[in-house]
Amino acid sequence: MEQKADIAVIGLAVMGQNLILNMNDHGFTVVAHNRTVAKVDDFLAGPAKGTNIIGAKSIEEMMGLLKRPRRIMFMVKAGNPVDAAIEQVLPFCEPGDCIIDGGNSHFTDTIRRTRYLEEKGLLFIGTGVSGGEEGARHGPSMMPGGSVKAWPLVKDLFTAIAAKTPDGISCCDWVGADGAGHYVKMAHNAIEYGDMQIICEAYQLMRQGLGLSHAVMHDIFKQWNRTELDSYLIEITADIMAVNDEDGAPLVEKILDAAGQKGTGKWFSINSLDLGIPVTLIAEAVYARSLSALKDERVAASRMLAGPAVSFEGDIEEFVEDIRKALLASKIISYTQGFMCIREAAGEYGWDLDYGSIALLWREGCIIRSVFLEKISAAYRSNPQLVNLLLDDYFTSIIISCQESWRRVIAKAVELGVPVPALSSALAFYDGYRCEKLPANLLQAQRDYFGAHTYERTDRPRKEFFHTNWTGRGGDVASGTYEV
Ligand code: 6PG
């Protein structure tokens, strides 16, 4: 059998098919395989007709067609299917071969799989692939991590098929060891949750709060897309506002307000709790989806729980501009929190990450692509040790210029009874982060009062712990100072 294929792809669902076609466009010879073999024939006779793509009916045949060292990419569902696929190809692998998982796998699975395959003398890559069907076909954002030695094996192929920034830089670069690529993809998805939720809250304010029509909202989102908010998600929101159902009414209003989720936003929120990083906006975005899913309960509650009998009074145009600024300020908070968590994760899991490069990976191709990411990249490029994005001059000045509008929007939303959990939690984070003295002194006193949990003092060095017998009855024995 002639070993002529550059890479094998297993999994011919839409993402797999499109990625193969993209690789073919860039001059790579791909061998395609699928568990249900009929799909291989359908693919070859359909979208792959007239290309150099080769079909393989079995794993053995597929492996025989590959150049050495072999590169085998899985585009299968995350979870057990990835482990099952690994076990299927393992008997045919030779030391130095490289297995690549292009699904939305949990980063801890990727850490485990990297170790497992490296122990067998193989290489493993877990890569985030973002951009949906369109991205996979014409240029996704790719976030590979795994066995460091595997990068030179896939670099040319991955950087060729990935999206490019306006300056021609590929939106694919090595992220870091073992689970780093899938961690960064999880962060991407979580930020996507945040971006989508704050856009949805802006829409709710304009629709419920101001009573604006979809045609007007279409124009507003279009106009916002010519500002710092210029992004794919604002662009598609403008498009959605303009689409009518067969009866001429806006289609979006006929869609049931119960959000789905596949879990990456939840994973990131859980991880942020484990790491102790306040990723409040994204967590609120996940909870907002959960609340939306309680549709029947909400319908019943809406008939019993009254809101304020207030309607908007004021200048609509000015308030719409306030909403835009609230959205921008909240977006800055969301990315700030996202990068805080990525940075903490790097320390926790031992990854050497380049934050400026990560921001550029998301500049094009992916769902959160935006002009804004260039500014984040520039901030980290000019100061790789930047502790917090909010402390970069550009972001400090924008957030300060937005804050009056932001506060007006939250105050008005509260007055009108319009829920804005993400926009308001972002403001609460801002006020907390810039607060020299939070009330945690009282909290520590309470903990010490009821449980002798001890506290540190402002007039003593850190890590010296004190206990007070607050009532005269509790005794002087302090409980251990530890964190779970
Ligand atoms: C992407 C998307 C992709 C997927 C989301 C949807 O980067 O191309 O993020 O991965 O569309 O995972 O996630 P939810 O179903 O959780 O909204």
Coordinates of C-alpha atoms and ligand atoms in Angstrom, one line a residue:
M1 CA 0.0 0.0 0.0
E2 CA 1.5 3.4 -1.0
Q3 CA 2.0 5.5 2.1
K4 CA 1.0 8.8 0.6
A5 CA -1.4 10.4 3.0
D6 CA -0.3 13.3 5.2
I7 CA -2.9 12.8 7.9
A8 CA -5.9 10.6 8.7
V9 CA -9.2 12.0 10.1
I10 CA -11.6 9.8 11.9
G11 CA -15.1 11.2 12.3
L12 CA -17.1 12.4 9.3
A13 CA -19.7 14.6 11.0
V14 CA -19.9 18.1 9.6
M15 CA -16.8 19.4 11.5
G16 CA -14.7 16.5 10.4
Q17 CA -15.8 16.7 6.8
N18 CA -15.2 20.4 6.6
L19 CA -11.8 20.2 8.2
I20 CA -10.8 17.5 5.7
L21 CA -11.9 19.6 2.8
N22 CA -10.0 22.5 4.2
M23 CA -6.8 20.4 4.5
N24 CA -7.3 19.2 0.9
D25 CA -7.6 22.8 -0.3
H26 CA -4.2 23.5 1.2
G27 CA -2.5 20.7 -0.7
F28 CA -2.5 18.0 2.0
T29 CA -3.5 14.4 1.2
V30 CA -6.1 13.2 3.8
V31 CA -7.4 9.8 4.4
A32 CA -10.9 9.8 5.8
H33 CA -12.5 7.1 8.0
N34 CA -15.7 6.8 9.9
R35 CA -17.0 4.1 12.3
T36 CA -20.2 3.8 10.2
V37 CA -18.3 3.0 7.0
A38 CA -21.2 4.0 4.7
K39 CA -20.5 7.6 5.6
V40 CA -17.0 7.3 4.0
D41 CA -18.6 6.3 0.7
D42 CA -21.2 9.1 1.0
F43 CA -18.5 11.6 1.7
L44 CA -16.3 10.5 -1.2
A45 CA -19.3 10.5 -3.6
G46 CA -20.5 13.8 -2.2
P47 CA -18.5 16.8 -0.9
A48 CA -15.1 15.1 -1.5
K49 CA -15.8 14.2 -5.1
G50 CA -13.1 15.4 -7.4
T51 CA -10.6 16.0 -4.6
N52 CA -7.4 14.1 -3.5
I53 CA -9.2 12.8 -0.4
I54 CA -8.8 9.0 0.1
G55 CA -11.4 6.9 1.9
A56 CA -10.5 4.0 4.2
K57 CA -13.0 1.3 5.2
S58 CA -11.0 0.1 8.2
I59 CA -8.5 1.5 10.7
E60 CA -5.9 -1.0 9.4
E61 CA -6.3 0.3 5.8
M62 CA -6.2 3.9 7.0
M63 CA -3.0 3.4 9.0
G64 CA -1.4 1.7 6.0
L65 CA -2.0 4.7 3.8
L66 CA -0.2 7.2 6.1
K67 CA 3.3 8.6 5.8
R68 CA 5.6 8.1 8.9
P69 CA 5.4 9.3 11.6
R70 CA 1.6 8.9 11.3
R71 CA -0.8 11.7 12.2
I72 CA -4.3 10.6 13.1
M73 CA -6.9 13.2 14.0
F74 CA -10.1 12.4 15.8
M75 CA -13.2 14.6 15.1
V76 CA -15.5 12.6 17.4
K77 CA -17.7 13.4 20.3
A78 CA -15.8 14.3 23.5
G79 CA -15.7 11.8 26.4
N80 CA -15.7 8.0 26.0
P81 CA -15.7 8.1 22.1
V82 CA -12.2 9.6 22.2
D83 CA -10.9 6.9 24.6
A84 CA -12.6 4.2 22.4
A85 CA -11.0 5.7 19.2
I86 CA -7.5 5.7 20.9
E87 CA -7.9 2.0 21.8
Q88 CA -8.9 1.3 18.2
V89 CA -5.9 2.8 16.6
L90 CA -3.3 1.8 19.3
P91 CA -2.6 -1.7 18.0
F92 CA -1.6 -0.2 14.6
C93 CA 0.6 2.6 16.0
E94 CA 4.4 2.7 16.0
P95 CA 6.6 4.8 18.4
G96 CA 6.6 8.5 17.3
D97 CA 3.1 8.4 15.8
C98 CA 0.9 11.3 16.8
I99 CA -2.8 11.1 17.8
I100 CA -4.8 14.3 17.7
D101 CA -8.1 15.0 19.4
G102 CA -9.9 17.9 17.8
G103 CA -13.1 17.8 19.9
N104 CA -14.2 19.8 22.9
S105 CA -12.6 17.5 25.4
H106 CA -12.2 18.3 29.0
F107 CA -8.6 19.4 29.7
T108 CA -8.1 16.9 32.5
D109 CA -8.9 14.1 30.0
T110 CA -6.3 15.6 27.7
I111 CA -3.7 15.6 30.5
R112 CA -4.5 12.0 31.2
R113 CA -4.4 10.9 27.6
T114 CA -1.1 12.8 26.9
R115 CA 0.5 10.8 29.8
Y116 CA -1.1 7.5 28.7
L117 CA 0.1 7.8 25.1
E118 CA 3.6 9.2 25.9
E119 CA 4.1 6.2 28.2
K120 CA 3.6 4.1 25.1
G121 CA 6.1 6.1 23.1
L122 CA 3.4 8.0 21.1
L123 CA 2.6 11.6 20.9
F124 CA -0.7 13.2 21.7
I125 CA -2.3 16.6 20.9
G126 CA -5.6 17.9 22.2
T127 CA -6.5 20.9 20.1
G128 CA -9.4 23.3 20.4
V129 CA -11.0 24.0 17.0
S130 CA -13.4 26.9 17.0
G131 CA -15.5 28.5 14.4
G132 CA -18.3 26.0 13.7
E133 CA -18.9 24.4 10.3
E134 CA -17.9 27.6 8.5
G135 CA -14.6 28.0 10.4
A136 CA -13.7 24.3 9.9
R137 CA -14.2 24.7 6.2
H138 CA -12.5 28.0 5.5
G139 CA -10.2 28.7 8.5
P140 CA -10.9 27.9 12.1
S141 CA -9.1 29.2 15.2
M142 CA -7.0 26.3 16.5
M143 CA -5.6 25.9 20.0
P144 CA -3.2 22.9 20.2
G145 CA -1.6 21.5 23.3
G146 CA -0.2 18.2 24.4
S147 CA 3.1 16.4 23.8
V148 CA 5.5 19.3 23.1
K149 CA 7.5 17.1 20.6
A150 CA 4.3 16.8 18.5
W151 CA 4.1 20.4 17.5
P152 CA 6.7 20.3 14.7
L153 CA 4.7 17.3 13.2
V154 CA 1.5 19.3 12.7
K155 CA 2.7 22.9 12.7
D156 CA 2.7 23.4 8.9
L157 CA -0.6 21.7 8.4
F158 CA -2.4 23.4 11.3
T159 CA -1.1 26.9 10.6
A160 CA -2.0 26.5 6.9
I161 CA -5.6 25.6 7.5
A162 CA -6.3 28.0 10.3
A163 CA -7.8 31.5 9.9
K164 CA -5.4 34.4 9.5
T165 CA -5.4 37.8 11.2
P166 CA -5.6 40.9 9.0
D167 CA -1.8 41.0 9.2
G168 CA -1.6 37.5 7.9
I169 CA -0.7 35.8 11.2
S170 CA -2.2 32.3 11.6
C171 CA -4.8 31.9 14.3
C172 CA -3.1 28.7 15.3
D173 CA -0.1 28.4 17.6
W174 CA 1.2 26.0 20.2
V175 CA -0.5 26.8 23.4
G176 CA 1.4 24.6 25.9
A177 CA 1.9 21.2 27.4
D178 CA -0.7 18.4 27.9
G179 CA -4.2 19.9 28.5
A180 CA -3.3 23.6 27.8
G181 CA -4.9 23.7 24.4
H182 CA -8.1 22.3 25.5
Y183 CA -8.1 24.5 28.6
V184 CA -7.8 27.6 26.4
K185 CA -10.6 26.3 24.2
M186 CA -12.7 25.8 27.3
A187 CA -11.9 29.4 28.3
H188 CA -12.8 30.5 24.7
N189 CA -16.2 28.9 25.0
A190 CA -16.8 30.3 28.4
I191 CA -16.0 33.8 27.2
E192 CA -18.4 33.1 24.3
Y193 CA -21.1 32.4 27.0
G194 CA -20.3 35.7 28.6
D195 CA -20.3 37.7 25.3
M196 CA -23.6 36.1 24.3
Q197 CA -25.3 36.8 27.7
I198 CA -24.4 40.5 27.8
I199 CA -25.6 40.9 24.2
C200 CA -28.8 39.2 25.3
E201 CA -29.2 41.5 28.3
A202 CA -28.7 44.5 26.0
Y203 CA -31.5 43.2 23.7
Q204 CA -33.8 42.6 26.7
L205 CA -33.2 46.1 27.9
M206 CA -34.0 47.5 24.5
R207 CA -37.0 45.2 23.9
Q208 CA -38.6 45.0 27.4
G209 CA -37.2 48.2 28.9
L210 CA -37.5 50.6 25.9
G211 CA -40.0 48.8 23.7
L212 CA -37.8 49.1 20.6
S213 CA -38.7 47.3 17.4
H214 CA -36.6 44.6 15.8
A215 CA -35.9 46.9 12.8
V216 CA -34.5 49.6 15.2
M217 CA -32.5 47.0 17.1
H218 CA -31.1 45.7 13.9
D219 CA -29.8 49.2 13.1
I220 CA -28.5 49.7 16.6
F221 CA -26.5 46.4 16.5
K222 CA -25.2 47.2 13.1
Q223 CA -24.1 50.6 14.3
W224 CA -22.4 49.1 17.4
N225 CA -20.5 46.8 15.1
R226 CA -18.8 49.9 13.7
T227 CA -17.5 50.7 17.2
E228 CA -15.1 49.0 19.7
L229 CA -17.7 46.3 19.9
D230 CA -17.0 45.2 16.3
S231 CA -17.3 41.4 16.5
Y232 CA -18.8 38.3 15.0
L233 CA -21.4 37.9 17.7
I234 CA -22.7 41.5 17.4
E235 CA -22.8 41.0 13.6
I236 CA -24.9 37.9 13.8
T237 CA -27.1 39.5 16.4
A238 CA -27.8 42.4 14.0
D239 CA -28.6 39.8 11.3
I240 CA -30.9 37.8 13.6
M241 CA -32.9 41.0 14.4
A242 CA -33.7 41.4 10.6
V243 CA -35.0 37.8 10.0
N244 CA -38.8 37.5 9.9
D245 CA -40.9 34.3 10.0
E246 CA -43.2 33.4 7.2
D247 CA -45.9 35.6 8.7
G248 CA -43.6 38.6 8.6
A249 CA -43.1 38.7 12.4
P250 CA -39.5 38.6 13.8
L251 CA -38.4 35.0 14.0
V252 CA -36.4 35.5 17.2
E253 CA -39.6 36.1 19.1
K254 CA -40.9 32.7 18.1
I255 CA -37.9 30.9 19.5
L256 CA -38.5 29.4 22.9
D257 CA -36.6 31.2 25.6
A258 CA -35.0 28.1 27.1
A259 CA -31.2 28.0 26.5
G260 CA -29.3 24.8 25.8
Q261 CA -25.7 24.2 26.8
K262 CA -23.1 21.5 26.1
G263 CA -21.1 22.2 29.3
T264 CA -17.9 24.0 28.5
G265 CA -19.1 27.2 30.3
K266 CA -20.0 25.1 33.3
W267 CA -16.6 23.4 33.2
F268 CA -14.9 26.7 33.2
S269 CA -17.0 28.1 36.1
I270 CA -16.4 25.0 38.2
N271 CA -12.7 25.2 37.4
S272 CA -12.7 28.9 38.5
L273 CA -14.2 27.9 41.8
D274 CA -11.5 25.3 42.2
L275 CA -8.8 27.9 41.4
G276 CA -10.4 30.5 43.6
I277 CA -10.7 33.1 40.8
P278 CA -13.9 35.2 40.6
V279 CA -15.1 34.5 37.1
T280 CA -18.4 36.0 38.1
L281 CA -19.7 37.2 34.7
I282 CA -19.3 33.8 33.0
A283 CA -20.8 32.0 36.0
E284 CA -23.8 34.3 35.8
A285 CA -24.1 33.6 32.1
V286 CA -24.2 29.8 32.9
Y287 CA -26.8 30.4 35.6
A288 CA -28.8 32.6 33.3
R289 CA -29.1 29.7 30.8
S290 CA -30.1 27.5 33.7
L291 CA -32.8 30.0 34.8
S292 CA -34.0 30.3 31.2
A293 CA -34.4 26.5 31.1
L294 CA -37.0 26.7 34.0
K295 CA -39.5 27.9 31.5
D296 CA -42.7 26.4 33.0
E297 CA -41.8 27.6 36.5
R298 CA -41.1 31.1 35.2
V299 CA -44.4 31.2 33.3
A300 CA -46.2 30.3 36.5
A301 CA -44.2 32.7 38.6
S302 CA -44.8 35.5 36.1
R303 CA -48.5 35.4 37.0
M304 CA -47.8 35.6 40.7
L305 CA -44.7 37.7 41.4
A306 CA -45.2 41.3 40.5
G307 CA -42.4 43.6 39.3
P308 CA -42.3 47.3 39.5
A309 CA -45.0 49.3 37.7
V310 CA -42.6 51.7 36.1
S311 CA -41.9 52.5 32.5
F312 CA -38.9 54.1 30.9
E313 CA -38.8 57.9 30.9
G314 CA -36.0 59.7 29.3
D315 CA -34.0 60.0 26.1
I316 CA -34.0 56.7 24.3
E317 CA -31.1 57.5 22.1
E318 CA -28.9 58.5 25.0
F319 CA -29.9 55.4 26.9
V320 CA -29.1 53.2 24.0
E321 CA -25.6 54.7 24.0
D322 CA -25.4 54.0 27.7
I323 CA -26.3 50.4 27.0
R324 CA -23.5 50.2 24.4
K325 CA -21.0 51.5 27.0
A326 CA -22.3 49.1 29.7
L327 CA -21.9 46.3 27.2
L328 CA -18.3 47.3 26.4
A329 CA -17.3 47.8 30.0
S330 CA -18.8 44.4 30.9
K331 CA -17.0 42.8 28.0
I332 CA -13.7 44.1 29.4
I333 CA -14.6 42.6 32.8
S334 CA -15.4 39.3 31.2
Y335 CA -12.1 39.0 29.3
T336 CA -10.3 40.3 32.4
Q337 CA -11.8 37.5 34.5
G338 CA -11.2 34.9 31.8
F339 CA -7.5 35.8 31.5
M340 CA -7.2 35.9 35.4
C341 CA -8.4 32.3 35.4
I342 CA -6.2 31.2 32.5
R343 CA -3.2 32.8 34.3
E344 CA -4.0 31.0 37.6
A345 CA -4.5 27.7 35.7
A346 CA -1.1 28.1 34.1
G347 CA 0.5 28.3 37.6
E348 CA -1.6 25.4 38.9
Y349 CA -1.1 23.0 36.0
G350 CA 2.5 24.0 35.1
W351 CA 1.9 25.6 31.7
D352 CA 4.1 28.4 30.2
L353 CA 1.4 30.4 28.4
D354 CA 1.8 33.4 26.1
Y355 CA -1.4 35.5 26.8
G356 CA -0.8 37.9 23.9
S357 CA -0.6 34.9 21.5
I358 CA -3.7 33.3 23.0
A359 CA -5.7 36.5 22.3
L360 CA -4.4 36.5 18.7
L361 CA -5.6 32.9 18.3
W362 CA -9.1 34.2 18.8
R363 CA -8.7 37.3 16.6
E364 CA -10.2 35.5 13.6
G365 CA -11.9 32.2 12.8
C366 CA -13.6 31.6 16.1
I367 CA -17.0 32.5 17.6
I368 CA -15.6 35.3 19.8
R369 CA -13.5 36.8 17.0
S370 CA -13.3 40.6 17.3
V371 CA -11.2 43.7 16.9
F372 CA -11.1 43.9 20.7
L373 CA -8.8 40.9 20.9
E374 CA -6.1 42.8 19.1
K375 CA -6.1 45.3 22.0
I376 CA -5.8 42.4 24.5
S377 CA -2.9 41.0 22.6
A378 CA -1.2 44.4 22.4
A379 CA -1.7 44.8 26.2
Y380 CA 0.1 41.5 26.9
R381 CA 2.7 42.0 24.3
S382 CA 3.7 45.4 25.8
N383 CA 3.7 43.9 29.3
P384 CA 3.8 40.1 29.4
Q385 CA 3.7 40.3 33.2
L386 CA 0.5 42.3 33.3
V387 CA -1.3 41.2 36.4
N388 CA -4.7 42.2 35.3
L389 CA -6.1 43.5 32.0
L390 CA -8.0 46.3 33.8
L391 CA -4.6 47.8 34.7
D392 CA -3.5 48.2 31.1
D393 CA -3.8 51.9 30.1
Y394 CA -6.1 51.3 27.1
F395 CA -8.6 49.2 29.1
T396 CA -8.4 51.4 32.2
S397 CA -9.2 54.5 30.2
I398 CA -12.2 52.8 28.3
I399 CA -13.7 51.4 31.5
I400 CA -13.4 54.7 33.3
S401 CA -15.0 56.5 30.3
C402 CA -17.9 54.0 30.3
Q403 CA -18.6 53.8 34.0
E404 CA -21.2 56.5 34.4
S405 CA -23.3 55.0 31.5
W406 CA -22.8 51.5 33.0
R407 CA -24.0 52.6 36.4
R408 CA -27.0 54.4 34.9
V409 CA -27.9 51.2 32.9
I410 CA -27.8 49.0 36.0
A411 CA -29.7 51.5 38.1
K412 CA -32.4 51.8 35.4
A413 CA -32.6 48.0 34.9
V414 CA -33.2 47.5 38.6
E415 CA -35.8 50.2 38.6
L416 CA -37.6 48.7 35.6
G417 CA -37.3 45.1 36.8
V418 CA -35.3 44.0 33.8
P419 CA -32.9 41.2 34.7
V420 CA -29.3 42.0 33.9
P421 CA -27.3 39.4 35.9
A422 CA -24.1 39.5 33.8
L423 CA -23.9 43.3 33.3
S424 CA -24.6 43.9 37.0
S425 CA -22.2 41.3 38.3
A426 CA -19.5 42.8 36.0
L427 CA -20.0 46.2 37.7
A428 CA -20.0 44.6 41.2
F429 CA -16.7 42.9 40.3
Y430 CA -15.3 46.3 39.1
D431 CA -16.3 47.9 42.3
G432 CA -15.0 45.1 44.4
Y433 CA -11.6 44.9 42.5
R434 CA -11.0 48.6 42.9
C435 CA -12.0 48.6 46.6
E436 CA -9.1 49.0 49.0
K437 CA -11.2 47.8 51.9
L438 CA -13.8 45.1 51.5
P439 CA -16.0 44.0 54.4
A440 CA -14.1 40.7 54.7
N441 CA -12.7 41.9 58.0
L442 CA -16.2 41.5 59.4
L443 CA -16.6 38.2 57.7
Q444 CA -13.3 37.0 59.3
A445 CA -14.6 38.3 62.7
Q446 CA -17.8 36.3 62.3
R447 CA -15.8 33.1 61.4
D448 CA -13.6 33.6 64.4
Y449 CA -16.6 34.3 66.6
F450 CA -18.6 31.2 65.8
G451 CA -15.8 28.8 64.9
A452 CA -12.5 30.1 66.2
H453 CA -11.3 30.1 62.6
T454 CA -8.8 32.9 63.3
Y455 CA -7.9 36.1 61.4
E456 CA -4.9 38.1 60.3
R457 CA -4.5 41.7 61.5
T458 CA -3.9 44.9 59.6
D459 CA -1.1 45.8 62.1
R460 CA 0.7 42.5 61.9
P461 CA 2.5 40.7 59.1
R462 CA 0.5 38.4 56.8
K463 CA 0.3 34.7 57.8
E464 CA 0.2 35.5 61.5
F465 CA -3.2 34.2 62.8
F466 CA -5.1 35.4 65.8
H467 CA -8.1 34.3 67.7
T468 CA -10.3 36.3 70.1
N469 CA -12.5 34.9 72.8
W470 CA -15.4 37.2 71.6
T471 CA -17.9 36.2 74.3
G472 CA -15.7 35.3 77.2
R473 CA -17.2 31.9 77.0
G474 CA -15.5 30.4 74.0
G475 CA -12.0 29.7 75.3
D476 CA -8.7 30.5 73.7
V477 CA -8.3 27.4 71.5
A478 CA -8.3 28.3 67.8
S479 CA -9.3 25.9 65.0
G480 CA -6.7 25.0 62.4
T481 CA -6.1 27.5 59.6
Y482 CA -6.4 25.6 56.3
E483 CA -8.3 25.8 53.0
V484 CA -10.2 23.0 51.4
Ligands
6PG1 C1 -16.9 27.0 18.7 C2 -18.1 26.8 19.6 C3 -18.4 25.4 19.6 C4 -19.8 25.1 20.1 C5 -20.1 25.5 21.5 C6 -21.5 25.6 21.8 O1 -15.9 27.5 19.3 O2 -16.9 26.8 17.5 O3 -17.8 27.3 20.9 O4 -17.4 24.7 20.4 O5 -20.7 25.8 19.3 O6 -19.5 24.5 22.3 O7 -21.6 25.5 23.2 P1 -23.0 25.4 23.9 O8 -23.8 24.3 23.3 O9 -22.5 25.0 25.3 O10 -23.6 26.7 23.8

